[in-house]
Amino acid sequence: MKKVKIAQIGTSVNSHGNQIWGSLRKQSDVFDVVGYAFPENEREKFPKQALKFEGYREMTVEEILSDPEIEAVAVETEEIYLTKYALMAAKAGKHVHMEKPGGVELANFEELIGVLKEKNLAFTTGYMYRFNPVIIDALEKIKAGKLGKIFSVEAQMSCSHSREIREWLSNFPGGMLFFLGCHLIDLIYQIQGEPTEVLPLSCSTGIDGIKNDDFGMVVFKYPDGVSFAKTTDVERGGFMRRQLVISGELGTIEIKPLEVICRGGQFTAYNEWYGSEWHKPREYSQTEPYDRYDAMMRNFAEVVRGKANPYSYDYELSLYKLILKSCGVKI
């Protein structure tokens, strides 16, 4: 595969810009990294993150977008600026990988999708669990009918964040549900599709006097059951309780914890039950270490080079709308 000539726009302290940058550099057989830009005063706001970019060419956004040799851009700014810079890149004819889930304005996201469609550009987003090997296997089993009819999906992804991050959540509708719950909504949406009813339940715990929505939750009603996504930033041990439970008439898959940080990246633990012996204990299995960012960015390169994207423009737009609805935004 011919290398993709790429540049990165932005990084931040709360998302995965530095990890994406590291993956681009590491995968030198796939990417030719030209340089980077720090818009929105990022060098001043995130000096520690900026150190990782030393040794490469610092450019302006305009230089990146006007360079005809740069085919693709990774947009890794803070969430509120994502759609702004992704749209600029798309209008300049660049293929786009963008951190999740996009800015906070639906009209801007709709315009982005329209431009990408018009120019037939590759577009992928930073939903990391799409590249979890156990989740990939679970989705294949669901498609093959091994679990039968799915009647419930339970998804949890919590943390224990600093006061600074919890205050920062005020930038988003739904707070924590927009910031991290979007990962869970993506999984439920892939498995069950559009719900018949969306019940936003996010709230503030009031801990430390912070009034932002640091307890994110949404319930989805379907014709054959109920599913939910829950994410908080005040839960001790929340990282190790991150889980996805998929329940069907023929079997259940429990993935918990979704990830454990280890040398080489992450590993995932999981369990499965089939048949009538619902009470019988089973030993958990776990994957070998993997790096979710390497798989994510290699997939982007392959889509740029013509591989069919399993996540269409319309899927990404519909998912974004569902996230906004889950966060209480009227659409």
Coordinates of C-alpha atoms in Angstrom, one line a residue:
M1 CA 0.0 0.0 0.0
K2 CA 1.3 3.4 -0.9
K3 CA 2.1 5.5 2.1
V4 CA -0.5 8.2 3.1
K5 CA 1.1 11.7 3.3
I6 CA -0.6 13.1 6.5
A7 CA -0.4 16.0 8.9
Q8 CA -2.1 16.4 12.3
I9 CA -4.1 19.4 13.4
G10 CA -4.2 19.8 17.2
T11 CA -3.9 17.9 20.4
S12 CA -5.3 18.3 23.9
V13 CA -4.9 17.1 27.5
N14 CA -8.2 15.2 27.7
S15 CA -8.3 13.3 24.5
H16 CA -6.1 11.1 22.4
G17 CA -4.2 13.5 20.2
N18 CA -0.7 12.5 21.4
Q19 CA -1.5 8.8 21.1
I20 CA -2.7 9.3 17.5
W21 CA 0.5 11.3 16.8
G22 CA 2.6 8.5 18.3
S23 CA 0.8 5.9 16.2
L24 CA 1.2 7.9 13.0
R25 CA 5.0 8.1 13.6
K26 CA 5.3 4.5 14.6
Q27 CA 3.5 3.2 11.5
S28 CA 6.1 4.5 9.1
D29 CA 5.3 1.8 6.7
V30 CA 1.8 3.3 6.3
F31 CA 2.2 7.0 6.9
D32 CA 4.5 9.7 5.7
V33 CA 4.1 12.3 8.5
V34 CA 4.7 15.8 7.1
G35 CA 4.0 18.0 10.2
Y36 CA 1.5 19.4 12.6
A37 CA -0.3 22.5 13.7
F38 CA -1.4 23.8 17.1
P39 CA -4.5 26.0 16.6
E40 CA -6.5 27.6 19.4
N41 CA -3.4 28.5 21.5
E42 CA -2.8 24.8 22.1
R43 CA 1.0 25.2 22.6
E44 CA 0.3 27.5 25.5
K45 CA -2.6 25.5 26.9
F46 CA -0.9 22.1 26.6
P47 CA 2.8 22.5 26.8
K48 CA 3.5 18.9 28.0
Q49 CA 1.5 17.5 25.1
A50 CA 3.4 19.7 22.7
L51 CA 6.7 18.2 23.7
K52 CA 5.8 14.9 21.9
F53 CA 5.8 16.7 18.5
E54 CA 9.4 18.0 18.7
G55 CA 11.5 17.0 15.8
Y56 CA 8.8 17.4 13.2
R57 CA 7.8 20.5 11.2
E58 CA 5.4 22.8 12.9
M59 CA 3.0 24.4 10.4
T60 CA 0.0 26.6 10.3
V61 CA -3.4 25.2 9.6
E62 CA -3.4 27.2 6.3
E63 CA 0.0 25.7 5.3
I64 CA -1.3 22.2 5.9
L65 CA -4.6 22.7 4.0
S66 CA -2.9 24.5 1.0
D67 CA -0.2 21.8 0.5
P68 CA -1.3 19.7 -2.4
E69 CA 1.0 16.8 -1.4
I70 CA -0.7 16.3 2.0
E71 CA -3.6 13.9 1.3
A72 CA -5.0 13.5 4.7
V73 CA -5.4 15.2 8.1
A74 CA -5.9 13.9 11.6
V75 CA -8.0 16.4 13.5
E76 CA -7.3 16.0 17.2
T77 CA -8.2 19.4 18.7
E78 CA -10.4 19.8 21.8
E79 CA -13.9 18.4 21.2
I80 CA -15.5 21.8 20.8
Y81 CA -13.3 22.6 17.8
L82 CA -13.3 19.2 16.0
T83 CA -16.0 19.9 13.4
K84 CA -14.6 23.3 12.7
Y85 CA -11.2 22.0 11.6
A86 CA -12.5 18.8 10.0
L87 CA -14.8 20.9 7.8
M88 CA -11.8 23.1 6.8
A89 CA -9.8 20.1 5.9
A90 CA -12.7 18.5 3.9
K91 CA -13.3 21.8 2.0
A92 CA -9.6 21.7 1.1
G93 CA -10.0 18.2 -0.3
K94 CA -8.2 16.3 2.4
H95 CA -9.2 12.9 3.8
V96 CA -10.2 13.3 7.4
H97 CA -9.7 11.3 10.6
M98 CA -11.4 13.1 13.5
E99 CA -11.5 12.6 17.2
K100 CA -14.9 11.7 18.5
P101 CA -17.7 12.8 18.6
G102 CA -17.5 16.2 16.8
G103 CA -18.3 19.7 17.9
V104 CA -21.5 20.7 19.7
E105 CA -23.5 22.1 16.7
L106 CA -25.5 19.7 14.6
A107 CA -25.7 22.1 11.6
N108 CA -21.9 22.2 11.4
F109 CA -21.6 18.4 11.5
E110 CA -24.3 18.1 8.8
E111 CA -22.3 20.5 6.7
L112 CA -19.2 18.4 7.2
I113 CA -20.9 15.2 6.1
G114 CA -22.3 17.0 3.1
V115 CA -18.8 18.2 2.0
L116 CA -17.2 14.8 2.6
K117 CA -19.9 13.2 0.4
E118 CA -19.6 15.7 -2.3
K119 CA -15.9 15.3 -2.6
N120 CA -15.9 11.5 -1.9
L121 CA -13.4 11.8 0.9
A122 CA -12.4 9.2 3.4
F123 CA -13.8 9.9 6.9
T124 CA -13.1 8.0 10.1
T125 CA -13.7 8.9 13.7
G126 CA -11.9 8.1 17.0
Y127 CA -14.3 5.6 18.5
M128 CA -11.6 3.4 20.0
Y129 CA -13.8 0.4 20.9
R130 CA -14.5 -0.2 17.2
F131 CA -10.9 -1.6 17.2
N132 CA -11.2 -3.8 20.3
P133 CA -10.7 -7.4 19.1
V134 CA -13.3 -8.9 21.5
I135 CA -15.9 -6.4 20.5
I136 CA -15.2 -7.1 16.8
D137 CA -15.6 -10.8 17.5
A138 CA -18.8 -10.2 19.5
L139 CA -20.3 -8.1 16.6
E140 CA -19.5 -10.9 14.2
K141 CA -21.2 -13.5 16.5
I142 CA -24.3 -11.2 16.7
K143 CA -24.4 -10.9 12.9
A144 CA -24.1 -14.7 12.6
G145 CA -27.1 -15.2 14.9
K146 CA -25.1 -17.0 17.6
L147 CA -26.8 -14.9 20.4
G148 CA -30.2 -15.0 18.8
K149 CA -32.5 -12.0 19.2
I150 CA -30.7 -9.3 21.2
F151 CA -33.0 -7.8 23.9
S152 CA -30.5 -5.8 26.0
V153 CA -27.1 -4.1 25.9
E154 CA -25.6 -2.7 29.1
A155 CA -22.6 -0.4 28.7
Q156 CA -20.6 1.3 31.4
M157 CA -17.4 3.5 31.1
S158 CA -16.5 5.5 34.2
C159 CA -13.5 7.3 35.6
S160 CA -12.4 9.3 38.7
H161 CA -11.4 12.7 37.2
S162 CA -9.8 15.8 38.6
R163 CA -11.8 18.8 39.5
E164 CA -10.4 20.6 36.5
I165 CA -11.7 18.0 34.1
R166 CA -15.1 17.9 35.8
E167 CA -15.4 21.7 35.4
W168 CA -14.3 21.4 31.7
L169 CA -17.3 19.2 31.0
S170 CA -19.5 22.3 31.1
N171 CA -18.4 22.8 27.5
F172 CA -20.7 19.9 26.3
P173 CA -24.4 19.2 26.4
G174 CA -24.8 16.2 28.7
G175 CA -21.3 16.7 30.1
M176 CA -19.8 13.2 30.7
L177 CA -22.3 11.5 28.4
F178 CA -21.1 13.6 25.4
F179 CA -17.4 13.3 26.3
L180 CA -17.1 9.6 27.0
G181 CA -20.6 8.1 26.8
C182 CA -20.5 8.6 23.0
H183 CA -18.3 5.5 22.9
L184 CA -21.0 3.4 24.5
I185 CA -23.8 4.9 22.4
D186 CA -21.8 3.9 19.3
L187 CA -21.7 0.3 20.5
I188 CA -25.4 0.1 21.4
Y189 CA -26.3 1.8 18.1
Q190 CA -24.2 -0.7 16.1
I191 CA -25.8 -3.7 17.8
Q192 CA -29.5 -2.5 18.0
G193 CA -29.9 0.4 15.7
E194 CA -32.3 3.3 16.2
P195 CA -34.2 3.2 19.5
T196 CA -38.0 3.8 19.6
E197 CA -37.5 6.1 22.6
V198 CA -34.5 8.0 24.1
L199 CA -34.6 8.8 27.8
P200 CA -31.8 11.2 28.9
L201 CA -30.9 10.8 32.6
S202 CA -27.7 12.7 33.1
C203 CA -27.3 14.7 36.2
S204 CA -24.8 16.3 38.6
T205 CA -23.6 14.4 41.7
G206 CA -22.8 17.8 43.3
I207 CA -19.5 16.4 44.6
D208 CA -17.1 19.2 45.4
G209 CA -19.8 21.7 44.6
I210 CA -19.5 21.1 40.9
K211 CA -22.9 21.4 39.1
N212 CA -21.9 19.9 35.7
D213 CA -23.4 16.7 34.4
D214 CA -20.7 14.4 35.8
F215 CA -23.1 11.4 36.0
G216 CA -24.0 10.6 32.4
M217 CA -26.7 8.1 31.6
V218 CA -29.2 7.4 28.9
V219 CA -31.8 4.6 28.5
F220 CA -32.9 3.4 25.1
K221 CA -36.2 1.6 24.6
Y222 CA -36.5 -0.9 21.8
P223 CA -39.5 -3.0 20.7
D224 CA -38.0 -6.1 22.4
G225 CA -36.2 -4.7 25.4
V226 CA -34.3 -1.9 27.1
S227 CA -30.6 -0.9 26.9
F228 CA -28.5 1.7 28.7
A229 CA -25.2 3.6 28.7
K230 CA -23.7 4.9 31.9
T231 CA -20.6 7.0 32.4
T232 CA -19.4 9.0 35.4
D233 CA -16.2 10.9 36.3
V234 CA -16.5 10.4 40.1
E235 CA -16.4 6.6 40.3
R236 CA -13.5 5.0 42.3
G237 CA -12.4 2.0 40.4
G238 CA -14.5 3.0 37.4
F239 CA -11.9 2.2 34.9
M240 CA -11.7 -1.5 35.8
R241 CA -15.5 -1.7 35.9
R242 CA -15.9 -0.5 32.3
Q243 CA -18.0 -3.2 30.6
L244 CA -20.3 -4.2 27.8
V245 CA -22.9 -6.9 28.4
I246 CA -24.8 -8.1 25.4
S247 CA -27.8 -10.3 26.2
G248 CA -29.6 -12.4 23.6
E249 CA -32.1 -15.3 23.7
L250 CA -29.4 -17.8 23.0
G251 CA -26.4 -16.4 24.9
T252 CA -24.7 -13.6 26.7
I253 CA -21.3 -12.0 26.2
E254 CA -19.8 -10.0 29.0
I255 CA -16.7 -7.9 28.3
K256 CA -15.2 -6.7 31.5
P257 CA -13.0 -4.8 31.9
L258 CA -13.2 -3.4 28.4
E259 CA -9.5 -2.6 28.6
V260 CA -6.6 -3.0 31.0
I261 CA -3.5 -0.9 30.3
C262 CA -0.4 -3.0 30.0
R263 CA 3.0 -3.1 28.2
G264 CA 2.3 -3.0 24.5
G265 CA -1.1 -1.2 24.9
Q266 CA -4.2 -2.8 26.3
F267 CA -5.8 -6.2 26.8
T268 CA -9.4 -7.1 27.3
A269 CA -11.1 -9.7 29.5
Y270 CA -14.4 -11.4 28.6
N271 CA -16.8 -14.3 29.3
E272 CA -19.5 -16.0 27.3
W273 CA -22.5 -18.1 28.2
Y274 CA -24.6 -20.2 25.8
G275 CA -27.3 -22.9 26.3
S276 CA -29.3 -23.6 29.4
E277 CA -26.6 -23.7 32.1
W278 CA -27.0 -20.1 33.1
H279 CA -25.8 -20.6 36.6
K280 CA -22.5 -22.4 35.8
P281 CA -19.4 -20.3 36.4
R282 CA -16.8 -20.0 33.7
E283 CA -13.2 -18.8 33.6
Y284 CA -12.6 -15.4 32.0
S285 CA -10.5 -15.3 28.9
Q286 CA -8.3 -12.4 27.9
T287 CA -6.6 -11.1 24.8
E288 CA -3.0 -10.7 24.0
P289 CA -1.8 -7.0 24.3
Y290 CA -2.9 -4.8 21.4
D291 CA -2.7 -1.1 20.5
R292 CA -6.1 0.3 19.6
Y293 CA -4.6 3.4 18.0
D294 CA -2.5 1.4 15.6
A295 CA -5.5 -0.5 14.3
M296 CA -7.6 2.6 14.1
M297 CA -5.1 4.6 12.1
R298 CA -4.1 1.7 9.8
N299 CA -7.9 1.3 9.1
F300 CA -7.9 5.0 8.1
A301 CA -5.0 4.6 5.7
E302 CA -6.8 1.6 4.1
V303 CA -10.0 3.6 3.7
V304 CA -8.0 6.4 2.1
R305 CA -6.5 3.8 -0.3
G306 CA -10.0 2.6 -1.3
K307 CA -11.1 0.0 1.3
A308 CA -14.9 0.1 1.9
N309 CA -15.6 2.0 5.2
P310 CA -17.9 0.0 7.4
Y311 CA -19.0 3.2 9.0
S312 CA -20.7 5.3 6.3
Y313 CA -21.2 9.0 6.2
D314 CA -24.9 8.4 7.0
Y315 CA -24.0 6.2 10.0
E316 CA -21.7 8.8 11.5
L317 CA -24.3 11.5 11.1
S318 CA -27.1 9.4 12.6
L319 CA -24.9 8.4 15.5
Y320 CA -24.0 12.0 16.2
K321 CA -27.7 12.9 16.2
L322 CA -28.4 10.1 18.6
I323 CA -25.6 11.3 20.9
L324 CA -27.1 14.8 21.0
K325 CA -30.6 13.4 21.8
S326 CA -29.1 11.2 24.5
C327 CA -27.6 14.4 26.0
G328 CA -31.0 16.1 26.1
V329 CA -30.6 18.2 22.9
K330 CA -33.9 18.7 21.1
I331 CA -33.5 17.8 17.4

